[in-house]
Tab-separated table of C-alpha atoms and ligand atoms in Angstrom:
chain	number	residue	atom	x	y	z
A	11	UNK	CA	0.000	0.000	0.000
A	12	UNK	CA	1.740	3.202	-1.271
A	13	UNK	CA	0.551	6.921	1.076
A	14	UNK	CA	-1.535	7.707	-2.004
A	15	UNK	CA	-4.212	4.392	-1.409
A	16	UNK	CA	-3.749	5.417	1.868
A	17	UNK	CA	-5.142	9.020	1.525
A	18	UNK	CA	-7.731	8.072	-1.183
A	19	UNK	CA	-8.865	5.320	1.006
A	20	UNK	CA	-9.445	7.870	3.784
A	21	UNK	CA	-11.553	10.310	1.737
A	22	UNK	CA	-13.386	7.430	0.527
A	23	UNK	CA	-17.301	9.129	1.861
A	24	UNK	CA	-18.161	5.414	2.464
A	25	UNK	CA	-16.220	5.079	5.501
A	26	UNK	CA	-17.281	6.573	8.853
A	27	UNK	CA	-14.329	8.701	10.165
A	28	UNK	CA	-13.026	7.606	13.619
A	29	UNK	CA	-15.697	4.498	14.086
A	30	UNK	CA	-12.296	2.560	15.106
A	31	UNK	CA	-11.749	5.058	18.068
A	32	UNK	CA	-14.634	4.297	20.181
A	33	UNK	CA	-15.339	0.468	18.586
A	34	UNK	CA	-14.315	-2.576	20.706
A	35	UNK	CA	-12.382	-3.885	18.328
A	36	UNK	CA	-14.285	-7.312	17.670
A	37	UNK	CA	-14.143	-7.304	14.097
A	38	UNK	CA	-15.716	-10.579	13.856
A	39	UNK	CA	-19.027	-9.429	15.592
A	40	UNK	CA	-19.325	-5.837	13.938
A	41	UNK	CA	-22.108	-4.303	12.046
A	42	UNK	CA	-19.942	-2.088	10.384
A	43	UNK	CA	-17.053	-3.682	8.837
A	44	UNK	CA	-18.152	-1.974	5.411
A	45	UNK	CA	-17.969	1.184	6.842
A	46	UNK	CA	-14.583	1.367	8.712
A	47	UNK	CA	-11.504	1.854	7.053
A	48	UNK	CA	-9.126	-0.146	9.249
A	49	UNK	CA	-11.279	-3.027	8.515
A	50	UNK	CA	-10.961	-2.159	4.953
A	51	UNK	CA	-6.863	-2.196	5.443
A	52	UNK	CA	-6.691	-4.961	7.278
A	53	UNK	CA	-8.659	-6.946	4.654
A	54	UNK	CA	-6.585	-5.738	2.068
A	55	UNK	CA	-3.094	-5.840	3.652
A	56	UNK	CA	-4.137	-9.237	4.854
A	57	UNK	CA	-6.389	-11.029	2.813
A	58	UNK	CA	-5.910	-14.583	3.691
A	59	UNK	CA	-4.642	-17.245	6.415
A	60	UNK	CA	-1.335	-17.293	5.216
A	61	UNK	CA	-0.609	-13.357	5.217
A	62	UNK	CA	-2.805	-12.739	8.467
A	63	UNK	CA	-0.974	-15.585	10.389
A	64	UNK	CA	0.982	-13.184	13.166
A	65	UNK	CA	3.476	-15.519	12.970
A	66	UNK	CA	4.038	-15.385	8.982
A	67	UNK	CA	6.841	-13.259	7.628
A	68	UNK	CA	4.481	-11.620	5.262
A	69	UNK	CA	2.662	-10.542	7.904
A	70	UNK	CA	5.493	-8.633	9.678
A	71	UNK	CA	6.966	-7.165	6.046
A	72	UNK	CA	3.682	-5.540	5.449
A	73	UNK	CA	2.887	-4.033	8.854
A	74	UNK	CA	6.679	-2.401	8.280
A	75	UNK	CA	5.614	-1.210	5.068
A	76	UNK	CA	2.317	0.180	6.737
A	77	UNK	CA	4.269	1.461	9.437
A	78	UNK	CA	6.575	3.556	6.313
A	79	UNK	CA	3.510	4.598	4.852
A	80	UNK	CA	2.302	6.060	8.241
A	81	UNK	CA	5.645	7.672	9.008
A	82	UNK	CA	5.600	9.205	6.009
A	83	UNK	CA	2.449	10.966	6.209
A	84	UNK	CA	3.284	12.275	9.654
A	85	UNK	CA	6.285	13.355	8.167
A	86	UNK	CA	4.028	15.581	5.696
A	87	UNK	CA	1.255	16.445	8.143
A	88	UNK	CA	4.325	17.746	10.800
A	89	UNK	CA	5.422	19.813	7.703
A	90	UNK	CA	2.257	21.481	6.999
A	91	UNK	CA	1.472	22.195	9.839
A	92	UNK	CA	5.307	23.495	10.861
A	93	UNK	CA	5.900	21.145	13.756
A	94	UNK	CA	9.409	19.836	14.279
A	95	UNK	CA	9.205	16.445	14.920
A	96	UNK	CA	13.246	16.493	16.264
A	97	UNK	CA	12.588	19.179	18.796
A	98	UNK	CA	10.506	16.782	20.769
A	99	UNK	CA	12.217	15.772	23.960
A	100	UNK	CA	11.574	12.850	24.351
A	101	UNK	CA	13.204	11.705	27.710
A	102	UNK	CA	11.043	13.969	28.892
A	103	UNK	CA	7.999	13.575	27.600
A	104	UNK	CA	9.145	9.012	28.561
A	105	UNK	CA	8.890	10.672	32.273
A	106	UNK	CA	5.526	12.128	32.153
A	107	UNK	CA	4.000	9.422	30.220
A	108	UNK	CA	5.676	6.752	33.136
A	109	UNK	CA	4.416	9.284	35.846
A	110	UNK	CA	0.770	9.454	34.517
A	111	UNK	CA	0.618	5.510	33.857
A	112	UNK	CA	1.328	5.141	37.590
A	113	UNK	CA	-1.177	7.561	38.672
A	114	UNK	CA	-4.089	6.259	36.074
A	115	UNK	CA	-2.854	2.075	37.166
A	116	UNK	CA	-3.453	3.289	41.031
A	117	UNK	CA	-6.648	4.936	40.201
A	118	UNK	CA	-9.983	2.936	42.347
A	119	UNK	CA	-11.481	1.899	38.015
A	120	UNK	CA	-8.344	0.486	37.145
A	121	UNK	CA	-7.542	-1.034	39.925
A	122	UNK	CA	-11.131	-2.888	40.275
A	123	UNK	CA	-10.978	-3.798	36.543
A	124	UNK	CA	-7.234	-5.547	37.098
A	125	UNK	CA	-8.773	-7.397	39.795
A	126	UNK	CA	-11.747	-8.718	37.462
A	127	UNK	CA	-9.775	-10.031	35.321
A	128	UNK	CA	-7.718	-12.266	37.775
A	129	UNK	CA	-11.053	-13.099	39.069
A	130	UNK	CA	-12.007	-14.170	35.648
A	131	UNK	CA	-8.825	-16.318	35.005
A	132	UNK	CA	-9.741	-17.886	38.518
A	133	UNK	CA	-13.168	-18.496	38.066
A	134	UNK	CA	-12.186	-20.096	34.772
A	135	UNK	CA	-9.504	-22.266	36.301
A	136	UNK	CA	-11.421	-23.337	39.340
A	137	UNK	CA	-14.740	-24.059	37.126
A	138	UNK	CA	-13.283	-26.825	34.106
A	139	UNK	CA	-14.515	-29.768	35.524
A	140	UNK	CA	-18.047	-28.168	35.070
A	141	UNK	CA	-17.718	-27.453	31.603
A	142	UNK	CA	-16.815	-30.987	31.435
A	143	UNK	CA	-19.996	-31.681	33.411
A	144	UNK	CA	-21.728	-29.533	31.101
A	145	UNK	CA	-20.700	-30.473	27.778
A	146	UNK	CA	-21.266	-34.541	28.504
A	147	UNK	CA	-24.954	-33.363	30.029
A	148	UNK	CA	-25.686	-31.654	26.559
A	149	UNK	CA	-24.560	-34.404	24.726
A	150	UNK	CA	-27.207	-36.653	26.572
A	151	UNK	CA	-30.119	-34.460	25.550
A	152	UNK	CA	-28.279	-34.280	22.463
A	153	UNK	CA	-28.990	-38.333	22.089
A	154	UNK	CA	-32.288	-38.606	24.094
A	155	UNK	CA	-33.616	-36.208	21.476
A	156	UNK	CA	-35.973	-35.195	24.510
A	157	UNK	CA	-38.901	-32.787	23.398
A	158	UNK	CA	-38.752	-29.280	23.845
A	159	UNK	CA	-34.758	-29.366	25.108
A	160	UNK	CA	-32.616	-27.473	22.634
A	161	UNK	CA	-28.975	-28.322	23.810
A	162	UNK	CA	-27.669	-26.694	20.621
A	163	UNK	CA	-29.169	-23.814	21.700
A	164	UNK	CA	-28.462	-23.651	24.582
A	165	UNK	CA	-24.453	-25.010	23.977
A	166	UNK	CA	-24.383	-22.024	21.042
A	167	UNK	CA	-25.309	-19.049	23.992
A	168	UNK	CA	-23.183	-20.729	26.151
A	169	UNK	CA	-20.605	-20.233	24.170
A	170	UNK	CA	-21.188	-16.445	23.193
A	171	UNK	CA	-21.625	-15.908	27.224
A	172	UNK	CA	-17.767	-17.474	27.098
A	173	UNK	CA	-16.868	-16.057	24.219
A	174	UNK	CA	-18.146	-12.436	25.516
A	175	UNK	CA	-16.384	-12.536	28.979
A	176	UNK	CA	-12.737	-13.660	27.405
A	177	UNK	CA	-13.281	-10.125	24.878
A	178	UNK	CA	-14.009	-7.763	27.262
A	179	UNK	CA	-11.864	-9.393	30.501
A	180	UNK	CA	-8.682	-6.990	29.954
A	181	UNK	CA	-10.054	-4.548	27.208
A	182	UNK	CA	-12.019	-2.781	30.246
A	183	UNK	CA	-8.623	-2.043	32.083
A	184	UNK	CA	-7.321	-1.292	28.680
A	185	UNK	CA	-10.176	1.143	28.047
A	186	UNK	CA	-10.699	2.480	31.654
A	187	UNK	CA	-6.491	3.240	31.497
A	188	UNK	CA	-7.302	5.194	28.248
A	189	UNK	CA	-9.457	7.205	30.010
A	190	UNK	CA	-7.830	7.561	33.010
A	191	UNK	CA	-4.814	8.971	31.518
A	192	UNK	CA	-6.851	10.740	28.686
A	193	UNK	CA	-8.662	12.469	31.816
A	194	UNK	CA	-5.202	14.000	32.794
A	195	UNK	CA	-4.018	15.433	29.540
A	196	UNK	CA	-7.023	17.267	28.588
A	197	UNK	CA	-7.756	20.854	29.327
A	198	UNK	CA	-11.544	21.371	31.170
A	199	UNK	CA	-11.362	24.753	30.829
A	200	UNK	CA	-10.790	24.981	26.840
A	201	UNK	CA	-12.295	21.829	25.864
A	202	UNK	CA	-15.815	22.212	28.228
A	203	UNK	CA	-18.208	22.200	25.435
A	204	UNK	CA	-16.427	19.265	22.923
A	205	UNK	CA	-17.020	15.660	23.444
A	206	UNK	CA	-13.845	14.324	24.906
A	207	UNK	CA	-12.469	10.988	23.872
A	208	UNK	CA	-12.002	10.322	27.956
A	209	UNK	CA	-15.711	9.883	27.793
A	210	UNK	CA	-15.740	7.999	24.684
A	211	UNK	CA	-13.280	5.404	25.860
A	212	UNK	CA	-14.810	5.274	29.282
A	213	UNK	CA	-18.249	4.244	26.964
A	214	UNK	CA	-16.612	1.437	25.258
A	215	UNK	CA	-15.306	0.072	28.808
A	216	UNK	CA	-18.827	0.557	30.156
A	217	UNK	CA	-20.069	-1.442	27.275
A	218	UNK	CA	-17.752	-3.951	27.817
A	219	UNK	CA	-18.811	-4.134	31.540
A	220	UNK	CA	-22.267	-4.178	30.865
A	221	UNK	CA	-22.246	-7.077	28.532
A	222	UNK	CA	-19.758	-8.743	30.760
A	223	UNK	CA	-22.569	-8.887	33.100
A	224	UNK	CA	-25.024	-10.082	31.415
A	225	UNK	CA	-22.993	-12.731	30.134
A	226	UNK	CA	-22.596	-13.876	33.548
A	227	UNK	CA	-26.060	-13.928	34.269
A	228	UNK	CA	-26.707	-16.400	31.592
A	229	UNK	CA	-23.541	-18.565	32.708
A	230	UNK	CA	-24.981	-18.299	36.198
A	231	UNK	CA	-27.977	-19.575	34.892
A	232	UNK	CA	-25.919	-23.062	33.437
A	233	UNK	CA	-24.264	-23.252	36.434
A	234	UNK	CA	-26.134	-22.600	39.366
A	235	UNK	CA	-24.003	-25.079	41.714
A	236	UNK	CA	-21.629	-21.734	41.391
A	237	UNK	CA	-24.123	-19.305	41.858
A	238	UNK	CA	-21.966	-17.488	44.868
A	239	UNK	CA	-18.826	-17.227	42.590
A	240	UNK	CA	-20.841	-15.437	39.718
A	241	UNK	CA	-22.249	-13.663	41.815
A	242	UNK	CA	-19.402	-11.870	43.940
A	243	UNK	CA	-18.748	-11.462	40.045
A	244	UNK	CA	-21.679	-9.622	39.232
A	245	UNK	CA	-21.215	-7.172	42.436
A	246	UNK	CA	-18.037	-6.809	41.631
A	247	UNK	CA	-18.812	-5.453	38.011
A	248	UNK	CA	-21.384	-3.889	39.200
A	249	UNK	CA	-19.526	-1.720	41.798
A	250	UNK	CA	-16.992	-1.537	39.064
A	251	UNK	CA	-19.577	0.101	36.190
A	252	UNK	CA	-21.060	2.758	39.351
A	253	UNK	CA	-17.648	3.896	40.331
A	254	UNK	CA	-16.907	4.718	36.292
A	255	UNK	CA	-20.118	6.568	36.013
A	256	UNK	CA	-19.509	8.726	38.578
A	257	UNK	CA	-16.024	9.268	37.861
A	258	UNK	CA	-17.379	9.877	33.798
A	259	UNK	CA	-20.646	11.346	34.142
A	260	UNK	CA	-20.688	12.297	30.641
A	261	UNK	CA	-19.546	8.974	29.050
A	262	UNK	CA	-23.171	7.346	28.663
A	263	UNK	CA	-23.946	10.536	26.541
A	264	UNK	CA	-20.564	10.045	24.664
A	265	UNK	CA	-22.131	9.670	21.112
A	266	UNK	CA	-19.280	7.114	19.557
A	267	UNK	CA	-19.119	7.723	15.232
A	268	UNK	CA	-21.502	4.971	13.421
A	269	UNK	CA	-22.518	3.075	16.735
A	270	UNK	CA	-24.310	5.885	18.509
A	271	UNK	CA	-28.058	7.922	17.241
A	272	UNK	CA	-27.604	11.688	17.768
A	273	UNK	CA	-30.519	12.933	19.847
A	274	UNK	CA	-31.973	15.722	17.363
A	275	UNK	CA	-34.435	16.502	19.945
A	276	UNK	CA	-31.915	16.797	23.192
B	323	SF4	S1	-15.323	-0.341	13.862
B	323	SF4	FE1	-15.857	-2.502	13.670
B	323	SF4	S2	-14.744	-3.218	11.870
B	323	SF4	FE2	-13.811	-1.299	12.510
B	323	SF4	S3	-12.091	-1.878	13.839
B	323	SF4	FE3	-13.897	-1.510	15.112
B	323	SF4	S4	-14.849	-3.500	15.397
B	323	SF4	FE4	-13.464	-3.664	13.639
């Protein structure tokens, strides 16, 4: 991909601009993979297994000549708009970035998200023999063919409810840290009246927390000889999504590009 795909690609009117900042970055489980560009790159840097294995060599060549591309037009953008790139120091700006991780890693949201997701790994750990259980009860109904049970059914949400925990079990640190450290770089007193992407990122981890949740409701509901485990693990989400509301009181609001209605009557 040469910088001029790259900048017809991004006035292409199709594409929603900045749907990638506030998405969640399953791909897989999108509604608008025809309308987001890094999709769009992805598919076309990486169109099959062999060049999207991680592992392949062709996979590493083109992110480095992705990477060029991008350099490139920074290099140009900088230019324009008469920033030295060199005058940066960057020791210093290393410090305040290490200082400000510290701060947002201590903060009470990331440090209750961190725990949920040992919690997870435990609860995981501690629960295989039930999935065992579970798998060789469906499997019975599967060959009773009893009427009105529908183990595929009810193997298939299973799975999503699995499936859904594992996504979101570190992005909402990773989301929450975003806008935790956002939080500290902007400016309340210029920036008042414009979304902020704090509150955008602090949306996608709320997302994340509230579907966390109610995929634990329906794995509590398969497992209900661990009711008190996914439970603690519902109050502890649930504490979890309060605190962040409080601490984001705009982020509900935060209208994300593509994903979110605007209000034309608010
Ligand atoms: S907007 Fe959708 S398609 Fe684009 S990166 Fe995010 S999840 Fe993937």
């Amino acid at each position: 991909m040469d910088k001029e795909h790259l900048k017809m690609l991004a006035g292409n009117p199709k594409f929603i601009t900045g749907i990638y900042n506030y998405c969640d970055r399953w791909c897989e489980r999108c509604p608008f993979t025809s309308r987001c560009m890094n999709f769009a790159i992805a598919n076309e840097q990486f169109p099959d297994q062999e060049s999207s294995d991680i592992y392949n060599e062709a996979f590493w060549r083109k992110l480095s000549e992705t990477f060029q591309v991008t350099l490139d037009l920074l290099k140009e953008a900088a230019e324009r708009e008469g920033i030295d790139l060199d005058s940066l120091d960057v020791e210093e700006v290393a410090e305040e970035e290490r200082l400000n991780d510290e701060l947002a890693k201590n903060h009470q949201c990331c440090r209750a998200a961190k725990v949920y997701a040992k919690m997870v790994d435990n609860w995981f750990d501690s629960a295989s023999d039930l999935f065992g259980q579970k798998e060789d009860e469906l499997n019975s109904k599967v060959q009773l063919d009893l009427p009105n049970a529908d183990p595929a059914g009810i193997a298939a949400s299973f799975e999503d409810a699995v499936q859904v925990i594992r996504w979101y079990q570190h992005q909402i640190y990773i989301k929450l840290m975003r806008a935790i450290r956002g939080r500290m770089r902007e400016e309340p007193e210029i920036l008042e009246e414009f979304p902020k992407d704090s509150d955008g990122s602090a949306k996608v981890a709320l997302i994340g927390i509230d579907r966390s949740m109610a995929a634990w409701g329906e794995i509590r509901n398969h497992f209900l000889v661990r009711e008190d485990v996914s439970l603690d693990m519902l109050g502890h989400l649930d504490r979890l999504r309060r605190t962040a509301e409080k601490v984001f009181p705009a982020a509900r609001s935060f209208i994300r590009p593509g994903f979110d209605k605007i209000d034309l009557n608010s």
